[in-house]
XYZ file of N, CA, C and O in Angstrom:
268
model
N -17.165 17.304 15.900
C -15.742 17.396 15.796
C -15.251 16.951 14.432
O -15.980 16.396 13.631
N -14.014 17.192 14.197
C -13.371 16.824 12.937
C -12.507 15.588 13.149
O -11.769 15.500 14.119
N -12.623 14.647 12.235
C -11.785 13.459 12.290
C -10.499 13.712 11.524
O -10.523 14.190 10.401
N -9.390 13.417 12.132
C -8.103 13.540 11.447
C -7.818 12.246 10.706
O -8.020 11.164 11.236
N -7.370 12.355 9.468
C -7.000 11.181 8.693
C -5.537 10.867 8.982
O -4.667 11.707 8.785
N -5.304 9.667 9.467
C -3.952 9.234 9.784
C -3.478 8.238 8.734
O -4.206 7.310 8.399
N -2.259 8.408 8.212
C -1.750 7.408 7.276
C -1.621 6.045 7.950
O -1.151 5.954 9.075
N -2.064 5.011 7.259
C -1.909 3.646 7.736
C -0.542 3.123 7.312
O 0.092 2.371 8.023
N -0.078 3.551 6.143
C 1.166 3.054 5.565
C 1.789 4.183 4.764
O 1.116 4.809 3.948
N 3.062 4.474 5.002
C 3.740 5.551 4.288
C 5.145 5.077 3.904
O 5.788 4.373 4.680
N 5.572 5.416 2.686
C 6.882 4.981 2.222
C 7.390 5.929 1.136
O 6.623 6.659 0.518
N 8.696 5.896 0.904
C 9.335 6.704 -0.139
C 9.210 5.975 -1.470
O 9.494 4.792 -1.563
N 8.794 6.679 -2.521
C 8.593 6.070 -3.829
C 9.634 6.557 -4.829
O 10.351 7.529 -4.593
N 9.690 5.869 -5.954
C 10.589 6.213 -7.042
C 9.765 6.461 -8.304
O 8.765 5.772 -8.542
N 10.168 7.412 -9.123
C 9.383 7.757 -10.309
C 9.380 6.660 -11.366
O 8.504 6.650 -12.228
N 10.331 5.727 -11.312
C 10.368 4.675 -12.326
C 9.746 3.355 -11.850
O 9.946 2.314 -12.453
N 8.971 3.419 -10.772
C 8.279 2.240 -10.252
C 6.798 2.538 -10.035
O 6.394 3.691 -9.909
N 6.016 1.454 -9.986
C 4.627 1.544 -9.537
C 4.462 0.574 -8.379
O 5.211 -0.399 -8.262
N 3.486 0.845 -7.522
C 3.413 0.167 -6.225
C 2.027 -0.422 -5.990
O 1.012 0.199 -6.317
N 2.025 -1.616 -5.401
C 0.790 -2.293 -5.023
C 0.901 -2.666 -3.549
O 1.896 -3.261 -3.124
N -0.117 -2.327 -2.775
C -0.157 -2.649 -1.351
C -0.883 -3.974 -1.167
O -1.888 -4.236 -1.834
N -0.350 -4.820 -0.292
C -0.981 -6.092 0.031
C -1.215 -6.177 1.531
O -0.460 -5.595 2.311
N -2.259 -6.928 1.920
C -2.589 -7.088 3.332
C -2.714 -8.570 3.676
O -3.024 -9.401 2.814
N -2.464 -8.872 4.958
C -2.568 -10.242 5.447
C -2.858 -10.214 6.942
O -2.415 -9.322 7.654
N -3.577 -11.218 7.398
C -3.795 -11.362 8.843
C -2.947 -12.480 9.428
O -2.911 -12.652 10.642
N -2.245 -13.255 8.557
C -1.460 -14.378 9.062
C -0.022 -14.434 8.514
O 0.707 -15.373 8.802
N 0.382 -13.465 7.713
C 1.720 -13.385 7.108
C 2.011 -14.526 6.136
O 3.145 -14.736 5.756
N 0.970 -15.238 5.725
C 1.134 -16.318 4.744
C 0.274 -16.092 3.512
O 0.723 -16.320 2.398
N -0.950 -15.675 3.721
C -1.881 -15.415 2.623
C -2.008 -13.911 2.455
O -2.412 -13.216 3.392
N -1.647 -13.414 1.258
C -1.647 -11.974 0.994
C -2.679 -11.637 -0.058
O -2.856 -12.372 -1.025
N -3.374 -10.508 0.134
C -4.380 -10.033 -0.814
C -4.048 -8.610 -1.236
O -3.597 -7.801 -0.418
N -4.299 -8.314 -2.501
C -4.090 -6.957 -3.005
C -5.110 -6.011 -2.386
O -6.300 -6.333 -2.319
N -4.650 -4.869 -1.920
C -5.547 -3.804 -1.451
C -5.997 -3.068 -2.719
O -5.210 -2.367 -3.361
N -7.253 -3.281 -3.133
C -7.702 -2.869 -4.457
C -7.601 -1.374 -4.718
O -7.397 -0.952 -5.853
N -7.724 -0.544 -3.688
C -7.627 0.897 -3.928
C -6.185 1.406 -3.831
O -5.953 2.609 -3.805
N -5.202 0.475 -3.807
C -3.793 0.860 -3.879
C -3.085 -0.147 -4.782
O -2.204 -0.909 -4.364
N -3.510 -0.185 -6.043
C -3.009 -1.143 -7.024
C -2.329 -0.411 -8.170
O -2.942 0.460 -8.792
N -1.043 -0.713 -8.398
C -0.255 -0.123 -9.483
C -0.254 1.407 -9.428
O -0.462 2.083 -10.427
N -0.031 1.939 -8.238
C 0.027 3.395 -8.037
C 1.395 3.894 -8.519
O 2.426 3.382 -8.076
N 1.428 4.871 -9.429
C 2.729 5.355 -9.913
C 3.498 6.107 -8.841
O 2.928 6.867 -8.062
N 4.814 5.855 -8.797
C 5.677 6.560 -7.861
C 5.825 8.019 -8.235
O 5.731 8.390 -9.407
N 6.089 8.844 -7.232
C 6.201 10.293 -7.433
C 7.617 10.808 -7.188
O 7.902 11.963 -7.473
N 8.476 9.971 -6.612
C 9.789 10.427 -6.176
C 9.772 10.949 -4.753
O 10.806 11.254 -4.176
N 8.597 11.026 -4.161
C 8.434 11.462 -2.778
C 7.697 10.388 -1.988
O 7.597 9.242 -2.413
N 7.160 10.773 -0.846
C 6.416 9.826 -0.019
C 5.049 9.533 -0.619
O 4.386 10.429 -1.144
N 4.642 8.271 -0.538
C 3.269 7.868 -0.844
C 2.658 7.366 0.454
O 3.346 6.729 1.267
N 1.385 7.625 0.648
C 0.710 7.200 1.876
C -0.611 6.544 1.525
O -1.290 6.950 0.580
N -0.959 5.545 2.282
C -2.255 4.876 2.167
C -3.055 5.196 3.421
O -2.600 4.941 4.545
N -4.237 5.757 3.243
C -5.037 6.192 4.389
C -6.480 5.696 4.348
O -7.216 5.928 5.287
N -6.889 5.012 3.297
C -8.309 4.827 3.028
C -9.037 3.802 3.881
O -10.172 3.999 4.229
N -8.406 2.672 4.196
C -9.153 1.554 4.756
C -8.945 1.417 6.264
O -7.842 1.560 6.760
N -10.021 1.098 6.941
C -9.940 0.769 8.360
C -9.998 -0.757 8.455
O -10.936 -1.381 7.974
N -8.984 -1.350 9.040
C -8.932 -2.802 9.173
C -9.616 -3.201 10.478
O -9.401 -2.594 11.510
N -10.446 -4.246 10.416
C -11.229 -4.648 11.584
C -10.484 -5.619 12.486
O -10.902 -5.868 13.603
N -9.379 -6.195 12.004
C -8.559 -7.082 12.833
C -7.094 -6.720 12.611
O -6.767 -6.034 11.643
N -6.204 -7.156 13.477
C -4.783 -6.863 13.270
C -4.355 -7.313 11.872
O -4.613 -8.451 11.476
N -3.735 -6.418 11.145
C -3.415 -6.667 9.743
C -1.987 -6.243 9.435
O -1.556 -5.167 9.843
N -1.278 -7.087 8.719
C 0.059 -6.770 8.230
C -0.066 -6.165 6.839
O -0.955 -6.539 6.065
N 0.816 -5.234 6.531
C 0.829 -4.626 5.202
C 2.219 -4.759 4.609
O 3.219 -4.694 5.328
N 2.285 -4.956 3.301
C 3.566 -4.925 2.594
C 3.350 -4.249 1.246
O 2.238 -4.234 0.712
N 4.417 -3.705 0.729
C 4.350 -2.998 -0.550
C 5.134 -3.802 -1.585
O 6.198 -4.345 -1.277
N 4.576 -3.917 -2.775
C 5.284 -4.535 -3.891
C 5.641 -3.422 -4.876
O 4.787 -2.619 -5.250
N 6.890 -3.379 -5.268
C 7.361 -2.371 -6.216
C 7.690 -3.066 -7.534
O 8.380 -4.085 -7.550
N 7.171 -2.527 -8.620
C 7.455 -3.053 -9.952
C 7.975 -1.939 -10.828
O 7.445 -0.819 -10.796
N 9.010 -2.248 -11.613
C 9.548 -1.291 -12.576
C 8.464 -0.958 -13.582
O 7.755 -1.859 -14.068
N 8.295 0.340 -13.897
C 7.295 0.731 -14.891
C 7.665 0.162 -16.252
O 8.845 0.111 -16.598
N 6.653 -0.268 -17.012
C 6.945 -0.810 -18.351
C 7.511 0.243 -19.287
O 7.358 1.398 -19.112
């Protein structure tokens, strides 16, 4: 069979920002998701689909104005 890729995190982006995804299991200690670091905005939706988390995980996005 074929596996369908489901977005884990999806959000609307802006062309003048870049985005970094962070993960946490306790909402206190946050770590950068290395394969979603300083991703340039497109003006449309961005989605993160790559990682399978082995325990319940919170995700947040950090937006920074492009230099």
